Short mmCIF file of C-alpha atoms in Angstrom, two decimals:
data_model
loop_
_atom_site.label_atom_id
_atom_site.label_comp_id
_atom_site.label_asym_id
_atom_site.label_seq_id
_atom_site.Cartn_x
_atom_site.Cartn_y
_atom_site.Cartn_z
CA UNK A 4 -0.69 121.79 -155.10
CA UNK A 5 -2.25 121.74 -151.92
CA UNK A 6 -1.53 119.01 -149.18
CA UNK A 7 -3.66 118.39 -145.67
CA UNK A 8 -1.95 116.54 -143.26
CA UNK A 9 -3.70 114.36 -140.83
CA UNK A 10 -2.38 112.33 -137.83
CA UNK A 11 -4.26 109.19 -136.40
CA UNK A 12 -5.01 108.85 -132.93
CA UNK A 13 -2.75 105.64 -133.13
CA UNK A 14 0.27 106.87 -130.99
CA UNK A 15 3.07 104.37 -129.59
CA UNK A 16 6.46 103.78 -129.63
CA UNK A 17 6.63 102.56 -132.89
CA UNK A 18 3.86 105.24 -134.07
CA UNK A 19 5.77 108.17 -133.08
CA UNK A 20 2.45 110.46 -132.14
CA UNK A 21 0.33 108.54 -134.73
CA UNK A 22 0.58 107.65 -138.68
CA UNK A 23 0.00 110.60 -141.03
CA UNK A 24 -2.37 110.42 -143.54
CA UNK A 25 -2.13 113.49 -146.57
CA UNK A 26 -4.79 114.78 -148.91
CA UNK A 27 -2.97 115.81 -151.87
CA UNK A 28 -4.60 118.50 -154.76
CA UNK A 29 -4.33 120.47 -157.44
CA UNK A 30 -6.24 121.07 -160.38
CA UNK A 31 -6.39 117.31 -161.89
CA UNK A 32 -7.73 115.60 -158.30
CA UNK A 33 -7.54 114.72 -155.29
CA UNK A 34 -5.51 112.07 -153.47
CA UNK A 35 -4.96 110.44 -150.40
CA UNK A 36 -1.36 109.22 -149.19
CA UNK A 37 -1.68 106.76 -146.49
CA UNK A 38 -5.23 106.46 -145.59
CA UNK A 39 -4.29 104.99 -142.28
CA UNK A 40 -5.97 102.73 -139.50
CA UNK A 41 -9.41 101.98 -139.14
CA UNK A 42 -10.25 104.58 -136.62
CA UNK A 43 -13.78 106.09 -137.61
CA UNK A 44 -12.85 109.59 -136.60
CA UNK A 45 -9.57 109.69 -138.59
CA UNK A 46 -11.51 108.37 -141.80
CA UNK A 47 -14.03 110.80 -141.12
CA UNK A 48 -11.15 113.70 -141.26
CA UNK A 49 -9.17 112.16 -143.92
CA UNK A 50 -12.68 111.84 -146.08
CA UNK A 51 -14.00 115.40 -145.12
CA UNK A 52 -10.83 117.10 -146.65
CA UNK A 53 -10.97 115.26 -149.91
CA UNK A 54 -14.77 116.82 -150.36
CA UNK A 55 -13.49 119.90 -149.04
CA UNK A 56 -10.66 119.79 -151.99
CA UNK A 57 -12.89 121.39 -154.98
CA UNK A 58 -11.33 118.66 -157.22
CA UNK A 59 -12.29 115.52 -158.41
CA UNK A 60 -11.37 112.43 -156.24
CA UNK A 61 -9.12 110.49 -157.81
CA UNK A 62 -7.32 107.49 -155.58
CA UNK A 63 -5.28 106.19 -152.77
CA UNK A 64 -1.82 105.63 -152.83
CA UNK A 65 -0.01 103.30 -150.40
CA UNK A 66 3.56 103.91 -149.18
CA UNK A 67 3.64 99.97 -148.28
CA UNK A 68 0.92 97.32 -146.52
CA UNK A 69 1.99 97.66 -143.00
CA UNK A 70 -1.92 97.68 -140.60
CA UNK A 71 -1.52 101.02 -139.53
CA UNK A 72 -0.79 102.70 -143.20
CA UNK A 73 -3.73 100.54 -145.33
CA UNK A 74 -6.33 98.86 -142.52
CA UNK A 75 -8.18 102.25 -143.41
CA UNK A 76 -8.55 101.85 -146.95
CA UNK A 77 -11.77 100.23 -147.80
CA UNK A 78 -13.35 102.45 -145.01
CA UNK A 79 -12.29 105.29 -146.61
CA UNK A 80 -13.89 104.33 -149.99
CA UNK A 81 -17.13 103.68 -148.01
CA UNK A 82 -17.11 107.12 -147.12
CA UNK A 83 -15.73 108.79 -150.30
CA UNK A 84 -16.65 106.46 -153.07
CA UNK A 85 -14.88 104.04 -155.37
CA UNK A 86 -11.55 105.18 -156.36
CA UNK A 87 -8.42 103.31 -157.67
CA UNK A 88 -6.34 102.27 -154.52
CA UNK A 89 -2.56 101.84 -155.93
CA UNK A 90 0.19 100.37 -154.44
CA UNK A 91 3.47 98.13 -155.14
CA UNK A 92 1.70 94.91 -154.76
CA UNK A 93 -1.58 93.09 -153.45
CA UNK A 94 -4.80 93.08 -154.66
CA UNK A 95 -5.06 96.57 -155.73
CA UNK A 96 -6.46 98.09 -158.79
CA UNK A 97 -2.36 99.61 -160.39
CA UNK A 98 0.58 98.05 -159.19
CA UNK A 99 2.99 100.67 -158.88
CA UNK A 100 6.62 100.43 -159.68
CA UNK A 101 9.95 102.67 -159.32
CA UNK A 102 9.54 105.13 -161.92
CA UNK A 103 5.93 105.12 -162.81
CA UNK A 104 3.72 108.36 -163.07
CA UNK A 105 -0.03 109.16 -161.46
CA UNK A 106 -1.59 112.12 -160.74
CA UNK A 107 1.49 114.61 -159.66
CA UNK A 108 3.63 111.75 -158.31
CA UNK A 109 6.17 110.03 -159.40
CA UNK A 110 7.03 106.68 -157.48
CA UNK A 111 10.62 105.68 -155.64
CA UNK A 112 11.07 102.73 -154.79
CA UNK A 113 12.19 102.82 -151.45
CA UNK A 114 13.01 99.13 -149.94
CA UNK A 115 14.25 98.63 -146.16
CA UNK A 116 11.20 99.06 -143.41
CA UNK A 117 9.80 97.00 -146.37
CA UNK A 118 10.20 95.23 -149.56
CA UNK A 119 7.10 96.89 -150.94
CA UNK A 120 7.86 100.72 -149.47
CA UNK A 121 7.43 103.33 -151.82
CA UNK A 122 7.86 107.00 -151.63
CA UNK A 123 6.22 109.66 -154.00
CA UNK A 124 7.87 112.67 -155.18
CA UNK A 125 5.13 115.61 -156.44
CA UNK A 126 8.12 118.81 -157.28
CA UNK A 127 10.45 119.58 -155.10
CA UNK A 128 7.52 117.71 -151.78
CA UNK A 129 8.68 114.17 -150.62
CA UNK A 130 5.97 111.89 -149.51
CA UNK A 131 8.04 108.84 -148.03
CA UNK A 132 5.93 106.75 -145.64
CA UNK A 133 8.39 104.85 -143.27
CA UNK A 134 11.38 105.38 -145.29
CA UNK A 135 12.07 108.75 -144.16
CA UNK A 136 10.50 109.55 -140.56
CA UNK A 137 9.97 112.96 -139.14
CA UNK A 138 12.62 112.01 -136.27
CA UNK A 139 14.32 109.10 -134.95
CA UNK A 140 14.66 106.10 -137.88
CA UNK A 141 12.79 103.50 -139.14
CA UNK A 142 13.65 100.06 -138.25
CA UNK A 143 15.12 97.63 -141.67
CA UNK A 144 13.24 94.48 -141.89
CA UNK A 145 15.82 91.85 -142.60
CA UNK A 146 15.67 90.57 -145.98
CA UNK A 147 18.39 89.39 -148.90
CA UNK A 148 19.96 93.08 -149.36
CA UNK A 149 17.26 95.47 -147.51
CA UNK A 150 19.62 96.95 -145.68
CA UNK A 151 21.97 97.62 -148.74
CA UNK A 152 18.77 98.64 -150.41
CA UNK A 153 17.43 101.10 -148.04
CA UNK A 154 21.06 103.18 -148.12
CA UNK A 155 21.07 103.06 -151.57
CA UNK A 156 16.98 103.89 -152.16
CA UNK A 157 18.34 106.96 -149.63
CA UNK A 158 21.19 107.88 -152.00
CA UNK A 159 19.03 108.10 -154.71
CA UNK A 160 16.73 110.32 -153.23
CA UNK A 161 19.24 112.44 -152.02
CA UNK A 162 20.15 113.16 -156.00
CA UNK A 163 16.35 114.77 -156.26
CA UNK A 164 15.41 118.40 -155.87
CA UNK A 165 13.14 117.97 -152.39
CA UNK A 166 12.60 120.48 -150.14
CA UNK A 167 9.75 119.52 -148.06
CA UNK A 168 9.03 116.59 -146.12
CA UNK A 169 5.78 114.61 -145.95
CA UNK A 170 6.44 111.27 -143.70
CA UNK A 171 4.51 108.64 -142.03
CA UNK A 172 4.90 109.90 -138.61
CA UNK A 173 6.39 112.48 -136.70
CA UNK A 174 6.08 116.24 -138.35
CA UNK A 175 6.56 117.60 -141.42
CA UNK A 176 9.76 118.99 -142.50
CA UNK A 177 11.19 121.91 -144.27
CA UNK A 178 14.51 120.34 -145.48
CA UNK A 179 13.98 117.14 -146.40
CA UNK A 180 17.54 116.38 -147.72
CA UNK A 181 18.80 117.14 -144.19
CA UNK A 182 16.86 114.52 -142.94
CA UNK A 183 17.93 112.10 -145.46
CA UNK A 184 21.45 112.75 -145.26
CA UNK A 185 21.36 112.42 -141.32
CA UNK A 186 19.41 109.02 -141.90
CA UNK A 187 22.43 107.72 -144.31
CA UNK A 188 24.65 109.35 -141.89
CA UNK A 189 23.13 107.14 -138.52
CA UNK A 190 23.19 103.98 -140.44
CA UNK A 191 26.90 104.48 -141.22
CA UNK A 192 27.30 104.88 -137.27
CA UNK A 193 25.43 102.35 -136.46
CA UNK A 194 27.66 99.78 -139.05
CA UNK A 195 30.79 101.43 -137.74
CA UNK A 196 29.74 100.63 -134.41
CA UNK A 197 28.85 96.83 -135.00
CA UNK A 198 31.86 96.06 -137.01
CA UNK A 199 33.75 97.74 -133.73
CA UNK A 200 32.13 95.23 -131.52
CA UNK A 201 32.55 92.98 -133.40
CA UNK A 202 36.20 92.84 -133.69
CA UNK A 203 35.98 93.44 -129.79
CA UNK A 204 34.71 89.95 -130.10
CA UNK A 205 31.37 90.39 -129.10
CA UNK A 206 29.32 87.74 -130.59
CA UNK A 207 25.77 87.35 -128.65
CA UNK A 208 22.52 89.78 -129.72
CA UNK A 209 22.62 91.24 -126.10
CA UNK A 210 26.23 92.08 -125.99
CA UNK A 211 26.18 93.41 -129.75
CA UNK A 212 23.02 95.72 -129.06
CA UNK A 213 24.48 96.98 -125.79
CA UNK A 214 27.84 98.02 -127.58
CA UNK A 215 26.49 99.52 -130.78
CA UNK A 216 23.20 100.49 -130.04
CA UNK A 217 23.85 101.80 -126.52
CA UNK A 218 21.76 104.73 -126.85
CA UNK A 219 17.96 102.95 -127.88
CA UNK A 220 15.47 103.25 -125.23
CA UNK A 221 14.19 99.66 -123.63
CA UNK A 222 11.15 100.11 -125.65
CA UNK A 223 12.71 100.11 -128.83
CA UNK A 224 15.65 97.48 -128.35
CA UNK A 225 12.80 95.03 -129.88
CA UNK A 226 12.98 97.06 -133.07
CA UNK A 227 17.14 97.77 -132.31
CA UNK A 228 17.48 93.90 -133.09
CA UNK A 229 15.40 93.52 -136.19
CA UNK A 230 17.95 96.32 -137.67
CA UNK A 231 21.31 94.28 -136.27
CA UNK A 232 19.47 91.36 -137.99
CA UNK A 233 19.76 93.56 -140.98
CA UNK A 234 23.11 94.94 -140.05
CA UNK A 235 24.50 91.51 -139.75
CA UNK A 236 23.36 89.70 -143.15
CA UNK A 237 24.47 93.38 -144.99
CA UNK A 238 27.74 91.72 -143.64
CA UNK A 239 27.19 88.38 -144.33
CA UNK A 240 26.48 89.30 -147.98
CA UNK A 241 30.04 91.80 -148.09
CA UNK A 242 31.91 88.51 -146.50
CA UNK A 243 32.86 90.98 -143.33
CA UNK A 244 30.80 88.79 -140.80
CA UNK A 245 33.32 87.00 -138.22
CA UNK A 246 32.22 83.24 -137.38
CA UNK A 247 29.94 82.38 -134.79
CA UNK A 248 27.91 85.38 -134.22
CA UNK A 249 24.33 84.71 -132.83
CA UNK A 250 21.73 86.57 -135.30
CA UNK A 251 18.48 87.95 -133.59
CA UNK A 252 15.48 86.11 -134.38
CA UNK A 253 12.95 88.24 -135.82
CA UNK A 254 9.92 85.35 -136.01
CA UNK A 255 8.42 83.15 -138.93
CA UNK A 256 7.45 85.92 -141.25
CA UNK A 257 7.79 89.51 -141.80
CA UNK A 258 5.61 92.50 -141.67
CA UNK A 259 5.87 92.22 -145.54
CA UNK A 260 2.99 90.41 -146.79
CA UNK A 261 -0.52 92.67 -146.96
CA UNK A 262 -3.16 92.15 -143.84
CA UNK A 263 -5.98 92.17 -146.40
CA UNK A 264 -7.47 92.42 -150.01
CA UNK A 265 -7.38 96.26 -150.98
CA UNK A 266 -10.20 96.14 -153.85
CA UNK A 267 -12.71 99.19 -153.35
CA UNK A 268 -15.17 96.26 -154.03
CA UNK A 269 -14.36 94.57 -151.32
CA UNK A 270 -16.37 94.87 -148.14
CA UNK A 271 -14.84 97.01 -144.81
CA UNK A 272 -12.14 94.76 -143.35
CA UNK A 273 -14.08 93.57 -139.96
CA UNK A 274 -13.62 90.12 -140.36
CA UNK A 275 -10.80 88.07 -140.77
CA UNK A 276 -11.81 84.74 -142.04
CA UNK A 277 -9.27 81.73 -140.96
CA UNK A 278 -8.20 78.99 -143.19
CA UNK A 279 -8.69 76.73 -140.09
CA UNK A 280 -8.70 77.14 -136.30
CA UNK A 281 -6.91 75.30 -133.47
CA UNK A 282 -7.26 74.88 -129.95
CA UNK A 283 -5.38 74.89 -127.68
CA UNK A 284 -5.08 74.12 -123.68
CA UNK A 285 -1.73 75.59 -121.52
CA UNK A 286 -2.71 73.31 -118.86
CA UNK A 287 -1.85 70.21 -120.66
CA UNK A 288 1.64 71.36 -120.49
CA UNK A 289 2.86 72.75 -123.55
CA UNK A 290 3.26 76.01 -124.30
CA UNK A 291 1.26 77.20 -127.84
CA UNK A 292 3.61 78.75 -129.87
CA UNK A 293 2.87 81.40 -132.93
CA UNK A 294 5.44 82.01 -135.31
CA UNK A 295 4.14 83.72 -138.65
CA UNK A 296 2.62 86.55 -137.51
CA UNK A 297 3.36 89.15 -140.34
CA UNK A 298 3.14 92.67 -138.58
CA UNK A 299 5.91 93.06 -135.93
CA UNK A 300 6.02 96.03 -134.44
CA UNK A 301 2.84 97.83 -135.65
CA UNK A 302 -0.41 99.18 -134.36
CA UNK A 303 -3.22 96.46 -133.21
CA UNK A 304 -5.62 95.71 -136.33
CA UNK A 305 -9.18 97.26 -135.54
CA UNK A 306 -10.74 94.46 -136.88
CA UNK A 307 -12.34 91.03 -135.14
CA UNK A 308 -11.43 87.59 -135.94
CA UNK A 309 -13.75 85.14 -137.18
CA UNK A 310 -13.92 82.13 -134.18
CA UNK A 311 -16.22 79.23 -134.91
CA UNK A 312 -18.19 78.06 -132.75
CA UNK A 313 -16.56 76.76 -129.07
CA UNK A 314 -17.41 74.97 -125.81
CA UNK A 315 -18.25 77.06 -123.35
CA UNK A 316 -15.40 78.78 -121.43
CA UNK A 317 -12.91 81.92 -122.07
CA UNK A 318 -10.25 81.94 -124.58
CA UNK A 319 -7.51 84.00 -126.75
CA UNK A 320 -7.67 84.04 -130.55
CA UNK A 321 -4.50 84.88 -132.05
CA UNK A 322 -4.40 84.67 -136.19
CA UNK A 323 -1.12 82.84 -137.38
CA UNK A 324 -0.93 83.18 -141.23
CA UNK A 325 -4.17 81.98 -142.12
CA UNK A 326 -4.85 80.06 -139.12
CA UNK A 327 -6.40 81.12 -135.94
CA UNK A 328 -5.13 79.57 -132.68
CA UNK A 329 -7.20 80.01 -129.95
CA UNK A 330 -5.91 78.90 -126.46
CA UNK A 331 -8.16 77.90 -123.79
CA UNK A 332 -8.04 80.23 -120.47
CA UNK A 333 -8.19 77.48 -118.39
CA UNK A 334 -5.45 78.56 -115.72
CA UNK A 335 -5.30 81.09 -113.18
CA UNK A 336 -2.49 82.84 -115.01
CA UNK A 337 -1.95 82.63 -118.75
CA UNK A 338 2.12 83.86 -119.20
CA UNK A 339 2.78 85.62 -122.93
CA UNK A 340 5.98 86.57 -124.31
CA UNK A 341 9.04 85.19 -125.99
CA UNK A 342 10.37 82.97 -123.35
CA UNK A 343 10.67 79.26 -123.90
CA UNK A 344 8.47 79.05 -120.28
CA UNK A 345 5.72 81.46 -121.56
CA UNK A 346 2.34 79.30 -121.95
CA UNK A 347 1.63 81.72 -125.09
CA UNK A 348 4.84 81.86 -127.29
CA UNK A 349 4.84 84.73 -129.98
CA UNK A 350 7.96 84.45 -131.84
CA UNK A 351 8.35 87.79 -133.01
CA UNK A 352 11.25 90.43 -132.56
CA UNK A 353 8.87 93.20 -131.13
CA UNK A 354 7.60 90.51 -128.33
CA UNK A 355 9.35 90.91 -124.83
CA UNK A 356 10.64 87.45 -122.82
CA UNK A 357 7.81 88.57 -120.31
CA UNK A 358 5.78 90.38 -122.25
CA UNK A 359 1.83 89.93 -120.72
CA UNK A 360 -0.21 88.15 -118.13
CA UNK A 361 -4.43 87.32 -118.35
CA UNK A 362 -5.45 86.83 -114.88
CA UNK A 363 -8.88 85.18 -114.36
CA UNK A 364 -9.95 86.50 -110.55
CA UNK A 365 -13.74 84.92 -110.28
CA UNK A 366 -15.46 86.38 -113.25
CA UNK A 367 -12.75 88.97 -113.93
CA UNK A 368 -10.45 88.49 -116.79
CA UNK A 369 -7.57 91.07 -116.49
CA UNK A 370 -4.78 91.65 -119.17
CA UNK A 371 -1.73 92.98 -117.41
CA UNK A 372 2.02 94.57 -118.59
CA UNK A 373 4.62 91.83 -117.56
CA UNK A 374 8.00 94.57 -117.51
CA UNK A 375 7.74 94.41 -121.20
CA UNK A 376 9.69 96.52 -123.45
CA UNK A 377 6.91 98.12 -125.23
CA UNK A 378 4.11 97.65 -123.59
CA UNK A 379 0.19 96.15 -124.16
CA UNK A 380 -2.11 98.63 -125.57
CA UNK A 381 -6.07 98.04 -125.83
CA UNK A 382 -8.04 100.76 -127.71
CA UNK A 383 -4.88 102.65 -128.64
CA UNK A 384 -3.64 103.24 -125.34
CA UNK A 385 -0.89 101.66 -123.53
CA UNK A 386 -2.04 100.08 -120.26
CA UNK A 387 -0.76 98.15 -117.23
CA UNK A 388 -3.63 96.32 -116.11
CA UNK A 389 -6.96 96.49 -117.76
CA UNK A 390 -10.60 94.67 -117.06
CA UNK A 391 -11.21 92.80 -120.93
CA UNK A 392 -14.77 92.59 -122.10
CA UNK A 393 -15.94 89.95 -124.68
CA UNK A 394 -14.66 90.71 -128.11
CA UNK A 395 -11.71 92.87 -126.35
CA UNK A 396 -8.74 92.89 -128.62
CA UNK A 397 -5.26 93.70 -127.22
CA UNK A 398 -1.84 94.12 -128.48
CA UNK A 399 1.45 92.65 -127.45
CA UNK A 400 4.60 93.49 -129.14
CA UNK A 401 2.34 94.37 -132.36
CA UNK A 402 0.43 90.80 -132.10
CA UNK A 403 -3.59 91.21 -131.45
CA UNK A 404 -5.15 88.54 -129.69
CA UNK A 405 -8.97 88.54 -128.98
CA UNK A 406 -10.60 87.60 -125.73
CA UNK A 407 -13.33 85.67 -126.48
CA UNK A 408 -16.13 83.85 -123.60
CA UNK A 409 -18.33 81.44 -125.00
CA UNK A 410 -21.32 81.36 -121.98
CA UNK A 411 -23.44 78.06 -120.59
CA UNK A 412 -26.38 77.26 -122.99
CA UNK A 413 -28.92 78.38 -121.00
CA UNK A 414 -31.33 75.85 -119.74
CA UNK A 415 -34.94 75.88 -120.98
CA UNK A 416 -37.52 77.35 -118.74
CA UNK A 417 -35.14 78.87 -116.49
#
């Protein structure tokens, strides 16, 4: 079997230096793990190798629908040709389930960074997506039992003959059972240190992080609380959680559900079409608020979303579920983040209190970093202050929102 890894140009801190994408053959076909984001030069590598593989193409498999694992897919096809795209759920041609054989792999279920996650095991070679990084760990998106079911999806791993490792970022790995033993091995730290704060009697999500996970850089405390959410109902559900402990909130949805139909029929993902479309004005004194945004955490989605038609002026379209909101930039300064004060409210764990600021200055429109935690990043780079151009998309705390200006008809004859 022969396997070419590729990394995306998609780094961050929740990226590691970019998701991997693998082209997996050997004499029965050709696969892709992963196909990644959107980025036309990353497709172009990933679809290059599977010509160059001298077998016949066969499919894509998905380790789970987070954007920067799957926005890539029907792009790929584009370039490669139909194939079967299989995954644990969505609109995909095989939904895949723990146990089931295709093409060299067989399929793990491997619940935690998502209910969906699956690894595949080809031999002794351990393709795990999220569940098993090259370094560092994967935050657990709080769910009944992920955090219980992450350990244990480890533990069961750990009873395969794997050698190599194959993850969705950072680098490969020559003994993958090391890594997955050190991985059980943190998350027992990290319990033992909670339940010690705990009967400290520390009860608030600041004090609790600062005790137990002490050692997580500001930019990843965002992600440091979705795990004590985790942490805290694996507690809950053992009867072990003391009384009046304040749980992190981690928003209105999860980065569980899929960003977009995966059928090789379907068209490239560029458009996002809303169920219906709000806006909204800051200036009439209420702040907008967006709660069920389902990527936390994740790389900015390369693709625009559909605004109907508008007054003239500037806004921000931000989708919500299947709505898009779209706030009018009718102030000076337009405050985002988390805070109750902020004029755009994302309520999502990955979002700082002060998080970003859109300046209008005459007919400048300016995005800038508000001391966030993890930054804003436009065209895959993190940025302090950047100039945004019509149709600029930019990404706070794993939310994209779209600047959009709507000119002045212009006047006939002029």
């Amino acid at each position: 079997m022969r396997v070419v890894h590729l990394r995306a140009e998609n780094p961050g801190p929740f990226t590691l230096e970019g998701t991997n994408s693998y082209v997996v053959a050997d004499a029965d076909g050709t696969w892709v793990v992963d196909p990644g984001p959107a980025l036309p030069e990353h497709l172009d590598a990933v679809a290059a190798a599977v010509a160059q593989s001298g077998s016949p193409w066969r499919g894509v498999l998905l380790t789970h629908d987070h954007a920067d694992h799957v926005d890539g897919v029907a792009g790929l096809l584009v370039l490669t040709g139909a194939a079967q795209v299989h995954a644990a759920r969505g609109d995909v041609d095989v939904v895949l389930a723990d146990g089931d054989r295709v093409g060299p792999f067989t399929v793990v279920a491997t619940p935690g960074h998502a209910p969906d996650h699956l690894a595949f095991v080809a031999g002794p070679e351990l393709f795990s997506g999220d569940a098993v990084l090259g370094r560092g760990s994967v935050f657990v998106w709080p769910s009944p039992g992920a955090l219980r079911g992450y350990q244990d999806a480890l533990g069961r791993l750990q009873q395969l003959e794997l050698t190599r490792l194959h993850p969705g970022h950072g680098p490969d790995g020559e003994d993958a059972q090391a890594r997955i033993a050190e991985l059980l091995a943190h998350r027992s730290e990290r319990e033992e240190r909670l339940v010690a704060a705990l009967a400290a009697g520390h009860r608030t999500v600041d004090a609790l992080l600062d005790a137990a996970w002490s050692d997580v850089p500001a930019v990843l405390r965002p992600a440091a609380a979705v795990t004590l959410a985790a942490h805290l109902d694996k507690l809950a559900e053992e009867d072990r959680l003391p009384a009046g402990v304040e749980r992190p909130t981690t928003g209105g949805g999860s980065p569980a559900e899929p960003s977009q139909p995966l059928s090789p029929s379907s068209p490239p993902p560029d458009v996002i079409t809303p169920m219906t479309t709000t806006v909204r004005s800051p200036s009439a004194g209420e702040a907008t608020q967006v709660g069920a945004i389902p990527l936390v955490g994740h790389a900015t989605r390369s693709r625009a979303l559909h605004v109907p038609k508008l007054e003239p002026g500037e806004y921000l379209a931000i989708e919500d579920g299947g709505e898009v909101v779209v706030v009018a930039l009718d102030q000076e300064v337009t405050h985002i983040g988390r805070a109750f004060s902020a004029d755009i409210r994302l309520e999502a764990a990955a979002v700082s209190r002060r998080h970003a600021l859109v300046v209008r200055d005459g007919d400048v429109v300016c995005v800038l970093d508000d001391r966030s935690g993890n930054g804003v990043w436009l065209d895959g780079e993190r940025v302090e202050r950047a100039t945004l151009k019509p149709g600029d998309r930019f990404t706070v705390g794993g939310i994209t929102l779209q600047y959009v200006c709507v000119p002045e008809p212009a006047v006939p004859g002029s």
